[in-house]
Coordinates of C-alpha atoms in Angstrom, one line a residue:
Chain A
M1141 CA 108.6 -20.4 135.0
V1142 CA 111.5 -18.6 136.7
Q1143 CA 109.7 -15.4 137.3
S1144 CA 111.1 -12.8 139.7
L1145 CA 109.5 -13.1 143.2
E1146 CA 106.6 -10.8 143.3
K1147 CA 106.7 -9.7 146.9
G1148 CA 107.6 -6.2 146.2
S1149 CA 105.1 -3.7 144.8
N1150 CA 106.9 -3.1 141.6
T1151 CA 104.8 -3.7 138.6
L1152 CA 107.4 -4.7 136.0
N1153 CA 105.2 -7.2 134.3
G1154 CA 103.0 -4.5 132.8
A1155 CA 99.9 -3.4 134.6
S1156 CA 97.5 -4.9 132.0
N1157 CA 97.5 -8.5 133.2
I1158 CA 97.3 -7.6 136.9
V1159 CA 93.7 -7.9 138.1
Y1160 CA 94.0 -7.0 141.8
N1161 CA 96.9 -4.9 143.2
T1162 CA 96.7 -4.8 147.0
K1163 CA 98.9 -2.1 148.5
Q1164 CA 99.6 -1.7 152.2
L1165 CA 96.0 -3.1 153.1
N1166 CA 95.2 -3.0 156.8
L1167 CA 91.9 -4.1 158.2
W1168 CA 90.5 -3.8 161.7
Y1169 CA 87.3 -5.5 163.3
G1170 CA 86.8 -2.9 166.0
N1171 CA 90.1 -3.0 167.8
H1172 CA 91.2 -6.4 166.4
H1173 CA 93.8 -5.9 163.8
A1174 CA 92.8 -8.6 161.3
L1175 CA 94.9 -7.8 158.2
K1176 CA 98.4 -6.2 158.4
D1177 CA 100.2 -4.5 155.7
I1178 CA 99.1 -6.7 152.9
N1179 CA 100.7 -6.4 149.5
L1180 CA 99.7 -8.8 146.8
Q1181 CA 99.3 -8.8 143.1
I1182 CA 97.0 -11.2 141.5
K1183 CA 97.2 -11.9 137.8
E1184 CA 94.6 -12.6 135.0
N1185 CA 93.6 -16.2 134.2
E1186 CA 95.3 -17.7 137.1
V1187 CA 94.2 -19.6 140.1
T1188 CA 95.5 -17.9 143.2
A1189 CA 95.1 -20.1 146.3
I1190 CA 95.1 -18.5 149.8
I1191 CA 96.1 -20.9 152.6
G1192 CA 96.6 -20.5 156.3
P1193 CA 95.3 -21.6 159.7
S1194 CA 91.9 -20.6 161.0
G1195 CA 91.8 -17.0 162.0
C1196 CA 94.8 -15.9 159.8
G1197 CA 92.7 -13.5 157.9
K1198 CA 92.4 -15.3 154.6
S1199 CA 88.5 -15.1 154.5
T1200 CA 88.7 -11.5 155.6
Y1201 CA 91.0 -10.7 152.7
I1202 CA 88.9 -12.4 150.0
K1203 CA 85.8 -10.7 151.4
T1204 CA 87.6 -7.4 151.2
L1205 CA 88.3 -7.8 147.5
N1206 CA 84.5 -7.4 146.8
R1207 CA 83.9 -5.4 149.9
M1208 CA 81.5 -8.0 151.4
V1209 CA 83.5 -7.6 154.6
E1210 CA 81.8 -4.2 155.0
L1211 CA 78.7 -6.0 156.1
V1212 CA 80.3 -6.3 159.5
P1213 CA 79.5 -2.8 160.9
T1214 CA 82.7 -2.4 162.9
V1215 CA 85.2 -2.9 160.0
K1216 CA 87.8 -0.2 159.2
T1217 CA 90.3 -0.4 156.4
S1218 CA 93.3 1.6 155.3
G1219 CA 95.6 1.2 152.2
Q1220 CA 94.5 0.5 148.7
I1221 CA 93.2 -2.3 146.6
L1222 CA 93.4 -1.5 142.9
Y1223 CA 91.1 -3.6 140.8
R1224 CA 92.0 -3.0 137.2
E1225 CA 94.0 0.0 138.4
R1226 CA 91.1 1.6 140.2
N1227 CA 91.0 1.8 143.9
I1228 CA 87.8 -0.1 145.1
F1229 CA 87.7 2.1 148.3
D1230 CA 87.2 5.2 146.2
T1231 CA 84.1 6.8 147.4
D1232 CA 82.7 7.1 143.8
Y1233 CA 83.2 3.3 143.2
G1234 CA 79.8 1.7 143.9
V1235 CA 80.0 -1.7 145.4
E1236 CA 77.2 -2.9 143.1
E1237 CA 79.5 -2.1 140.1
L1238 CA 82.5 -3.9 141.7
R1239 CA 80.4 -6.9 142.5
T1240 CA 79.0 -7.2 139.1
K1241 CA 82.6 -7.7 137.9
V1242 CA 83.8 -9.8 140.8
G1243 CA 81.6 -12.8 141.6
M1244 CA 81.8 -14.9 144.7
V1245 CA 81.1 -18.5 145.8
F1246 CA 80.6 -19.1 149.3
Q1247 CA 81.6 -21.7 151.8
K1248 CA 78.1 -23.1 152.2
P1249 CA 76.0 -23.4 149.1
N1250 CA 73.5 -20.6 149.3
P1251 CA 71.2 -20.8 146.3
F1252 CA 68.0 -18.7 146.5
P1253 CA 64.9 -20.5 147.4
K1254 CA 63.8 -20.2 143.8
S1255 CA 63.6 -22.5 140.8
I1256 CA 67.1 -23.5 139.3
Y1257 CA 66.2 -21.4 136.3
D1258 CA 65.5 -18.3 138.4
N1259 CA 68.6 -18.8 140.4
I1260 CA 70.7 -18.5 137.3
A1261 CA 68.6 -15.8 135.6
Y1262 CA 68.7 -13.6 138.8
G1263 CA 71.9 -11.8 138.1
P1264 CA 71.2 -11.0 134.5
R1265 CA 67.7 -10.0 135.4
I1266 CA 68.6 -7.5 138.1
H1267 CA 71.3 -6.0 135.7
G1268 CA 68.5 -5.4 133.2
I1269 CA 68.4 -8.4 130.8
K1270 CA 64.7 -9.2 130.3
N1271 CA 64.6 -10.9 126.9
K1272 CA 63.4 -14.5 127.5
K1273 CA 65.4 -15.9 124.6
I1274 CA 68.7 -14.3 125.8
L1275 CA 67.9 -15.4 129.4
D1276 CA 67.4 -19.0 128.2
Q1277 CA 70.7 -19.0 126.4
I1278 CA 72.4 -17.6 129.4
V1279 CA 70.9 -20.0 131.7
E1280 CA 72.0 -23.0 129.5
K1281 CA 75.4 -21.5 128.9
S1282 CA 76.1 -20.9 132.6
L1283 CA 74.9 -24.4 133.7
R1284 CA 77.0 -25.9 131.1
G1285 CA 79.9 -23.9 132.2
A1286 CA 79.4 -25.2 135.7
A1287 CA 79.3 -28.7 134.5
I1288 CA 75.7 -29.3 135.8
W1289 CA 73.6 -28.8 132.7
D1290 CA 73.2 -32.5 132.1
E1291 CA 72.0 -33.2 135.6
V1292 CA 69.4 -30.4 135.8
K1293 CA 68.3 -29.6 132.2
D1294 CA 64.9 -31.6 132.6
R1295 CA 64.0 -30.0 135.8
L1296 CA 64.9 -26.3 135.6
Q1297 CA 61.7 -25.2 137.2
T1298 CA 62.2 -27.2 140.4
N1299 CA 63.5 -25.6 143.6
A1300 CA 67.3 -25.4 143.8
Y1301 CA 67.1 -26.8 147.4
S1302 CA 65.9 -30.1 146.0
L1303 CA 69.4 -30.7 144.7
S1304 CA 72.3 -32.3 146.7
G1305 CA 74.9 -30.1 148.4
G1306 CA 77.5 -30.5 145.6
Q1307 CA 74.8 -29.8 142.9
Q1308 CA 73.7 -26.7 144.8
Q1309 CA 77.4 -25.5 144.9
R1310 CA 77.7 -25.9 141.2
I1311 CA 74.4 -24.1 140.8
C1312 CA 76.0 -21.2 142.8
I1313 CA 79.0 -21.3 140.5
A1314 CA 76.7 -21.2 137.5
R1315 CA 74.7 -18.3 139.1
C1316 CA 78.1 -16.5 139.4
L1317 CA 79.1 -17.3 135.7
A1318 CA 75.7 -16.0 134.4
I1319 CA 76.8 -12.3 134.6
E1320 CA 80.2 -13.3 133.1
P1321 CA 82.3 -11.7 135.7
D1322 CA 86.0 -10.9 135.4
V1323 CA 87.1 -12.5 138.7
I1324 CA 85.5 -15.3 140.8
L1325 CA 86.3 -15.3 144.5
M1326 CA 85.8 -18.6 146.2
D1327 CA 85.7 -18.9 150.0
E1328 CA 86.3 -22.5 150.8
P1329 CA 84.0 -23.7 148.2
T1330 CA 84.4 -27.3 148.9
S1331 CA 84.5 -27.5 152.6
A1332 CA 81.0 -28.6 152.9
L1333 CA 81.1 -31.1 150.1
D1334 CA 81.8 -34.8 150.0
P1335 CA 84.9 -36.0 148.1
I1336 CA 83.3 -36.7 144.8
S1337 CA 81.6 -33.4 144.6
T1338 CA 84.9 -31.7 145.7
L1339 CA 86.6 -33.4 142.8
K1340 CA 83.9 -32.1 140.3
V1341 CA 84.2 -28.6 141.6
E1342 CA 88.1 -28.8 141.4
E1343 CA 87.9 -30.0 137.8
L1344 CA 85.6 -27.1 137.1
I1345 CA 88.0 -24.6 138.6
Q1346 CA 90.7 -25.8 136.2
E1347 CA 88.3 -25.4 133.2
L1348 CA 87.2 -21.9 134.5
K1349 CA 90.8 -20.6 134.6
A1350 CA 90.8 -20.1 130.8
D1351 CA 88.1 -17.4 131.0
Y1352 CA 88.2 -16.1 134.5
S1353 CA 90.8 -15.1 137.2
I1354 CA 90.0 -17.1 140.3
I1355 CA 91.0 -16.5 143.9
I1356 CA 90.3 -19.3 146.2
V1357 CA 90.6 -19.7 149.9
T1358 CA 91.2 -23.1 151.1
H1359 CA 91.9 -25.1 154.3
N1360 CA 92.9 -28.1 152.2
M1361 CA 96.6 -27.9 151.2
Q1362 CA 96.5 -30.8 148.8
Q1363 CA 93.6 -28.9 147.0
A1364 CA 95.8 -25.7 146.9
A1365 CA 98.7 -27.8 145.4
R1366 CA 96.5 -29.5 142.9
I1367 CA 94.6 -26.6 141.4
S1368 CA 96.4 -23.2 141.9
D1369 CA 99.1 -21.5 140.0
K1370 CA 100.1 -19.2 142.8
T1371 CA 99.8 -19.6 146.5
A1372 CA 99.7 -17.1 149.2
F1373 CA 100.4 -18.2 152.8
F1374 CA 98.6 -16.1 155.5
L1375 CA 99.5 -16.2 159.2
N1376 CA 98.1 -13.9 161.9
G1377 CA 96.9 -11.3 159.4
E1378 CA 100.1 -11.1 157.4
V1379 CA 101.2 -12.6 154.1
V1380 CA 104.2 -14.8 155.1
E1381 CA 104.9 -15.9 151.6
F1382 CA 103.6 -15.5 148.1
D1383 CA 105.0 -17.4 145.1
N1384 CA 104.3 -19.9 142.4
T1385 CA 102.4 -22.9 143.9
D1386 CA 105.2 -25.4 143.1
V1387 CA 107.9 -23.2 144.8
I1388 CA 105.7 -22.8 148.0
F1389 CA 105.1 -26.5 148.2
S1390 CA 108.5 -27.7 147.4
T1391 CA 111.1 -25.1 148.5
P1392 CA 109.4 -22.4 150.6
E1393 CA 111.6 -19.6 151.7
D1394 CA 110.1 -19.0 155.1
K1395 CA 110.4 -21.5 158.0
R1396 CA 106.8 -20.9 159.0
T1397 CA 105.5 -21.8 155.5
E1398 CA 107.4 -25.0 155.6
D1399 CA 106.2 -25.9 159.0
Y1400 CA 102.7 -25.3 158.0
I1401 CA 102.9 -27.0 154.7
S1402 CA 104.4 -30.0 156.3
G1403 CA 101.6 -30.0 158.9
R1404 CA 103.7 -29.0 161.9
F1405 CA 100.9 -26.6 163.0
G1406 CA 97.6 -25.3 161.8
Chain B
M943 CA 89.3 -44.8 186.9
A944 CA 91.0 -44.3 190.2
Q945 CA 88.0 -44.3 192.5
K946 CA 88.6 -43.7 196.1
Q947 CA 87.6 -46.7 198.2
V948 CA 88.5 -45.2 201.5
T949 CA 85.1 -43.8 202.5
D950 CA 82.2 -46.2 203.2
Q951 CA 79.9 -43.8 201.3
P952 CA 77.7 -45.8 198.9
S953 CA 78.3 -45.2 195.2
V954 CA 75.9 -43.0 193.3
Q955 CA 74.4 -46.0 191.5
E956 CA 73.5 -47.6 194.9
L957 CA 71.9 -44.4 195.9
I958 CA 69.9 -44.3 192.7
A959 CA 68.8 -47.9 193.3
K960 CA 67.7 -47.1 196.8
S961 CA 65.8 -43.9 196.0
S962 CA 62.1 -44.2 196.7
N963 CA 60.7 -42.0 194.0
K964 CA 60.7 -44.6 191.4
K965 CA 57.2 -45.7 191.9
Q966 CA 55.9 -42.1 192.2
K967 CA 57.6 -41.2 189.0
Q968 CA 56.0 -44.0 187.1
L969 CA 52.5 -43.0 188.5
V970 CA 53.1 -39.4 187.4
E971 CA 54.2 -40.5 184.0
K972 CA 51.0 -42.4 183.5
L973 CA 48.8 -39.7 184.8
I974 CA 50.3 -36.8 183.0
P975 CA 49.2 -37.7 179.5
I976 CA 45.6 -38.3 180.7
I977 CA 45.5 -34.9 182.5
L978 CA 46.9 -33.1 179.5
F979 CA 44.6 -34.8 177.1
I980 CA 41.6 -33.6 179.4
I981 CA 43.0 -30.0 179.3
A982 CA 43.4 -30.2 175.4
S983 CA 39.9 -31.7 175.1
I984 CA 38.3 -28.9 177.0
S985 CA 39.4 -26.2 174.5
V986 CA 38.4 -28.4 171.5
L987 CA 35.0 -29.2 173.1
T988 CA 34.3 -25.6 173.9
T989 CA 34.9 -24.6 170.3
I990 CA 32.6 -27.5 169.2
G991 CA 30.0 -26.4 171.7
I992 CA 30.0 -22.8 170.3
V993 CA 29.8 -23.9 166.8
L994 CA 26.8 -26.3 167.7
T995 CA 25.0 -23.5 169.4
L996 CA 25.4 -21.3 166.5
I997 CA 24.2 -24.0 164.2
V998 CA 21.2 -25.0 166.3
E999 CA 19.9 -21.4 166.8
T1000 CA 20.5 -20.6 163.1
I1001 CA 18.4 -23.6 162.1
I1002 CA 15.5 -22.2 164.3
F1003 CA 15.9 -18.8 162.5
F1004 CA 15.7 -20.4 159.1
K1005 CA 12.3 -21.9 160.1
D1006 CA 11.0 -18.3 160.0
I1007 CA 13.1 -16.9 157.2
P1008 CA 13.9 -18.9 154.1
V1009 CA 17.6 -19.4 153.6
L1010 CA 17.6 -18.0 150.1
S1011 CA 16.0 -14.7 151.0
F1012 CA 18.5 -14.5 154.0
L1013 CA 21.5 -15.2 151.7
F1014 CA 20.5 -13.1 148.7
G1015 CA 18.2 -10.4 150.2
T1016 CA 19.5 -6.9 149.7
E1017 CA 17.4 -5.4 152.5
W1018 CA 17.9 -5.7 156.2
Y1019 CA 15.1 -4.1 158.2
P1020 CA 14.8 -6.5 161.3
F1021 CA 13.1 -3.8 163.4
A1022 CA 10.4 -2.8 160.8
N1023 CA 7.0 -3.3 162.3
K1024 CA 5.0 -4.3 159.2
E1025 CA 7.4 -6.3 157.0
P1026 CA 10.8 -7.0 158.5
A1027 CA 13.4 -8.0 156.0
F1028 CA 16.3 -10.2 156.7
G1029 CA 18.6 -10.1 153.7
I1030 CA 22.2 -10.2 155.0
L1031 CA 23.8 -8.7 151.9
P1032 CA 23.8 -5.1 153.3
L1033 CA 25.6 -6.4 156.4
I1034 CA 28.1 -8.2 154.4
A1035 CA 28.5 -5.1 152.3
G1036 CA 29.3 -3.0 155.4
T1037 CA 31.8 -5.6 156.7
L1038 CA 33.5 -5.8 153.3
K1039 CA 33.8 -2.0 152.9
V1040 CA 35.5 -1.7 156.2
T1041 CA 37.7 -4.8 155.6
I1042 CA 38.8 -3.7 152.1
I1043 CA 39.7 -0.1 153.4
A1044 CA 41.6 -1.7 156.3
V1045 CA 43.5 -3.9 153.9
I1046 CA 44.3 -0.9 151.6
V1047 CA 45.8 0.8 154.6
A1048 CA 47.4 -2.0 156.4
V1049 CA 49.1 -4.1 153.7
P1050 CA 51.4 -1.5 152.2
F1051 CA 52.2 0.1 155.6
G1052 CA 52.5 -3.2 157.3
I1053 CA 54.8 -4.9 154.7
G1054 CA 56.7 -1.7 154.3
S1055 CA 57.5 -1.6 158.0
A1056 CA 58.4 -5.2 157.9
I1057 CA 60.9 -4.6 155.1
F1058 CA 62.4 -1.6 156.8
L1059 CA 62.7 -3.4 160.2
S1060 CA 64.0 -6.6 158.8
E1061 CA 66.3 -5.3 155.9
Y1062 CA 67.3 -1.7 156.7
A1063 CA 66.9 -0.9 160.4
S1064 CA 69.9 -1.3 162.6
D1065 CA 69.8 -3.5 165.6
T1066 CA 69.1 -0.5 167.9
T1067 CA 66.3 0.8 165.8
R1068 CA 64.6 -2.5 165.5
R1069 CA 64.9 -3.1 169.3
I1070 CA 63.2 0.2 169.9
I1071 CA 60.5 0.1 167.1
K1072 CA 59.3 -3.5 167.3
P1073 CA 58.0 -3.4 170.9
I1074 CA 56.2 0.0 170.0
L1075 CA 54.5 -1.8 167.3
E1076 CA 53.5 -4.6 169.5
V1077 CA 52.2 -2.1 172.1
L1078 CA 50.0 -0.7 169.3
A1079 CA 48.6 -4.2 168.9
G1080 CA 47.6 -4.2 172.7
I1081 CA 45.5 -1.1 172.6
P1082 CA 41.8 -1.9 173.6
T1083 CA 39.6 -1.7 170.5
I1084 CA 37.2 0.7 172.2
V1085 CA 40.1 3.2 172.3
Y1086 CA 40.5 2.8 168.6
G1087 CA 36.8 3.3 168.2
F1088 CA 36.8 6.6 170.0
F1089 CA 39.9 7.6 168.0
A1090 CA 38.0 6.9 164.9
L1091 CA 34.9 8.8 165.9
T1092 CA 36.4 11.8 167.6
F1093 CA 39.6 12.3 165.7
V1094 CA 39.7 10.6 162.3
T1095 CA 36.2 11.3 161.2
P1096 CA 36.5 15.2 161.9
L1097 CA 40.0 15.2 160.2
L1098 CA 38.6 13.4 157.1
Q1099 CA 35.7 15.9 157.0
Q1100 CA 38.2 18.6 156.4
F1101 CA 39.0 17.0 153.1
I1102 CA 35.6 15.3 152.2
P1103 CA 33.0 17.7 153.2
D1104 CA 30.2 15.1 152.3
L1105 CA 31.5 12.6 154.9
K1106 CA 28.8 11.7 157.4
I1107 CA 29.5 11.4 161.2
F1108 CA 29.0 7.8 160.8
N1109 CA 30.7 6.3 157.9
A1110 CA 32.7 3.4 156.5
L1111 CA 35.9 5.2 155.7
S1112 CA 37.0 6.2 159.1
P1113 CA 36.5 3.0 161.0
G1114 CA 38.0 1.3 157.8
I1115 CA 41.2 3.4 158.1
V1116 CA 41.3 2.8 161.9
V1117 CA 40.8 -1.0 161.7
G1118 CA 43.7 -0.9 159.2
I1119 CA 45.8 0.9 161.8
M1120 CA 44.8 -1.7 164.3
I1121 CA 45.7 -4.7 162.2
L1122 CA 48.9 -3.0 160.8
P1123 CA 51.2 -4.1 163.7
M1124 CA 50.1 -7.7 163.2
I1125 CA 51.1 -7.7 159.6
A1126 CA 54.3 -5.8 160.3
S1127 CA 55.3 -8.1 163.3
L1128 CA 54.4 -11.4 161.7
S1129 CA 55.9 -10.4 158.3
E1130 CA 59.1 -9.2 160.0
D1131 CA 59.4 -12.5 161.8
A1132 CA 59.0 -14.3 158.4
M1133 CA 61.6 -12.1 156.7
S1134 CA 64.2 -12.1 159.4
S1135 CA 64.1 -15.9 159.4
V1136 CA 65.5 -16.0 155.9
P1137 CA 69.1 -17.0 156.4
N1138 CA 71.7 -14.3 155.9
S1139 CA 73.7 -16.5 153.6
I1140 CA 71.1 -16.0 151.0
R1141 CA 71.2 -12.2 151.3
E1142 CA 75.0 -12.4 150.9
G1143 CA 74.7 -14.5 147.8
A1144 CA 72.4 -11.8 146.3
L1145 CA 74.6 -8.9 147.5
A1146 CA 77.7 -10.6 145.9
M1147 CA 76.0 -10.6 142.6
G1148 CA 75.9 -6.8 142.7
S1149 CA 72.2 -6.4 143.8
T1150 CA 71.3 -3.2 145.7
K1151 CA 69.7 -3.5 149.1
L1152 CA 66.3 -3.0 147.5
E1153 CA 66.7 -5.7 144.9
V1154 CA 67.8 -8.1 147.9
A1155 CA 64.7 -7.2 149.8
L1156 CA 62.1 -7.3 147.0
K1157 CA 63.5 -10.0 144.8
V1158 CA 65.0 -12.4 147.2
V1159 CA 63.9 -12.0 150.8
V1160 CA 60.2 -11.1 150.2
P1161 CA 59.7 -14.1 147.9
A1162 CA 61.5 -16.4 150.3
A1163 CA 59.3 -15.1 153.1
L1164 CA 56.1 -14.9 151.1
S1165 CA 54.2 -17.7 152.7
G1166 CA 54.6 -16.0 156.1
I1167 CA 53.7 -12.6 154.8
V1168 CA 50.6 -13.9 153.0
A1169 CA 49.6 -15.8 156.1
S1170 CA 50.0 -12.6 158.2
V1171 CA 47.8 -10.7 155.8
V1172 CA 45.1 -13.3 155.8
L1173 CA 45.1 -13.6 159.5
A1174 CA 44.9 -9.7 159.8
I1175 CA 41.9 -9.8 157.4
S1176 CA 40.1 -12.2 159.5
R1177 CA 40.8 -9.9 162.5
A1178 CA 39.3 -7.0 160.4
I1179 CA 36.2 -9.0 159.6
G1180 CA 35.5 -9.8 163.1
E1181 CA 36.3 -6.3 164.5
T1182 CA 33.3 -5.0 166.5
M1183 CA 34.0 -2.0 168.7
I1184 CA 35.5 0.3 166.2
V1185 CA 32.7 -0.2 163.6
S1186 CA 30.0 -0.1 166.2
L1187 CA 31.1 3.3 167.5
A1188 CA 32.2 4.9 164.2
G1189 CA 30.4 3.0 161.5
G1190 CA 26.8 3.8 162.4
S1191 CA 23.7 1.4 162.2
T1192 CA 22.4 1.7 158.7
P1193 CA 22.7 -1.4 156.7
K1194 CA 22.9 -0.5 153.1
F1195 CA 23.8 -2.7 150.1
D1196 CA 25.9 -0.3 148.0
F1197 CA 29.6 0.9 147.4
D1198 CA 29.3 4.2 149.3
V1199 CA 32.0 4.6 151.9
T1200 CA 31.1 8.1 153.1
G1201 CA 27.7 7.3 154.5
S1202 CA 26.5 5.3 157.6
I1203 CA 26.9 1.5 157.4
Q1204 CA 26.3 -1.5 159.6
T1205 CA 28.6 -4.6 159.7
M1206 CA 27.7 -8.0 160.9
T1207 CA 29.4 -7.5 164.1
A1208 CA 27.9 -4.1 164.8
Y1209 CA 24.5 -5.7 164.1
I1210 CA 25.0 -8.4 166.8
V1211 CA 26.1 -5.7 169.3
Q1212 CA 23.0 -3.5 168.5
V1213 CA 20.7 -6.5 169.1
S1214 CA 22.5 -7.8 172.1
S1215 CA 22.5 -4.4 173.9
G1216 CA 18.9 -3.5 172.9
D1217 CA 15.8 -5.1 174.1
A1218 CA 14.8 -7.8 171.5
G1219 CA 12.9 -10.4 173.5
Y1220 CA 14.2 -14.0 173.8
G1221 CA 12.6 -16.2 171.1
T1222 CA 11.8 -13.6 168.7
T1223 CA 13.0 -13.7 165.1
I1224 CA 15.4 -10.8 165.8
Y1225 CA 16.9 -12.7 168.7
Y1226 CA 17.7 -15.8 166.5
S1227 CA 18.9 -13.6 163.6
I1228 CA 22.0 -12.6 165.6
Y1229 CA 23.0 -16.3 165.6
S1230 CA 22.5 -16.5 161.9
V1231 CA 24.6 -13.5 161.4
G1232 CA 27.1 -14.8 163.9
F1233 CA 27.2 -18.1 161.9
T1234 CA 27.9 -16.2 158.6
L1235 CA 30.6 -14.3 160.4
F1236 CA 32.1 -17.5 161.7
L1237 CA 32.1 -19.0 158.1
F1238 CA 33.9 -15.9 156.9
T1239 CA 36.8 -16.1 159.4
L1240 CA 36.9 -19.9 159.1
V1241 CA 37.4 -19.6 155.3
M1242 CA 40.0 -16.9 155.8
N1243 CA 41.9 -19.0 158.3
L1244 CA 41.7 -22.1 156.0
I1245 CA 43.1 -20.0 153.2
A1246 CA 45.9 -18.8 155.4
H1247 CA 46.8 -22.4 156.4
A1248 CA 46.7 -23.6 152.8
I1249 CA 48.8 -20.8 151.6
S1250 CA 51.6 -21.2 154.2
K1251 CA 51.6 -24.8 153.3
K1252 CA 51.7 -24.5 149.6
Y1253 CA 54.1 -21.5 149.2
R1254 CA 56.6 -22.6 151.8
E1255 CA 59.9 -22.0 150.0
E1256 CA 62.4 -24.5 151.5
Y1257 CA 65.7 -23.2 152.6

């Protein structure tokens, strides 16, 4: 429990269980300096929550981890993000390869306008799995993994858009699980959902932790406190504090963290 | 809250109550729907009138020529002195040859351009190319006709020595070029209305751009794409100037694309611009051909409508 604070870049804990090691990351949208000297280490099989007020760079950071941020044409970066000890900005590191290892769940459910089955089978198919039996198994396993199998097993061929928002979001999680990624990035996955669906997704995250490393951006501080092991507090593009969640929420070191946690701003 | 009561100006509500245009407004509101209904009826009535004319004159034609020999006859010699033949299949064959060639040209290039514009082109490129495509759609068809006759045909003759001056291939290709912008533009509209969040979802799974385009965006926009193709086909079926100028006037029921042909539309032009007397069988035959043409395009439009309804993927 009493781990040494991991704000420095020393990797004393052995590199093997570090999934993401961010070193001196800076990011600009045109002239806007959105991320400033970020240093963060994210560990295997943990839920890392990223909190902070709107515009603090938390979504930008999580989108940098799978290089989705590069869809914005004016983005420039400097520094390194080591994923499993390899710099994701290396020119010979293909984004497709990275994104096959690092799945993502978005703020708004975004299933494909296809059947539930085809949504889940999409990832395995594009990565070359064609065998119908294997695909069937993957679909069932992924839907079970996302705790939605019982709700949809009788209508796998219906359009995913016929489901409710909460179900759609779990379909998106199942779609992500179907390629068995190493890390799952979640960008405010429950912000568009009602409380009951939110609860289901939160329970799911707890279960997924055993097999996946999860990084979740959230606006909801109670949610961060409930589900995460580590919490990083972002403010104005900087990491103010990064520590075990219970430390952040009980005895934060930085005054600004305390103010944010206690709802004095943001 | 704190309203000034110093001035003796009336309040806005009082001014509204006093205003005189209330009655006028009510009257306009009553009249407008009636006027608009009349305007809408005119276009509908015109269409009905045209169809009725076609039907009436076609019925007169069928008094001379039996329906079956018209529908299944493989010979079309309306100007023969001794035994004129009115079998429409040669004209249909001409129209189909041109249409099929046009579709073969226009569908891959049109959908290819749409995918490029919607998925690959930068905003600047799209802003430049799309208007150019739309200008292409505005070129008068007679210009296309001369282009086929004086440029495409001689060019093709370099490769196909047997190609006649009037043939199906050249106008087919040019009709394809003519309908290409329509397919490209309408398909691009359908594809760019697929929400970006869906593309991002696919990219985040490790898809390449091509996989996103072909496996996610095209299926999602399929109804719009198919509807654009079907509409373009009905444009090709009805195309007149290009085939009249470059297709020739020899109706033949075969599969040859290098020789002279005649389409349904070109036949109507030939008779209308010639000197067939009013009331002759030839005169009525253009109505029967026109009616057949109308059925073709009607069916295509119905198909387009049904497809865009059935395959509408919801997102």
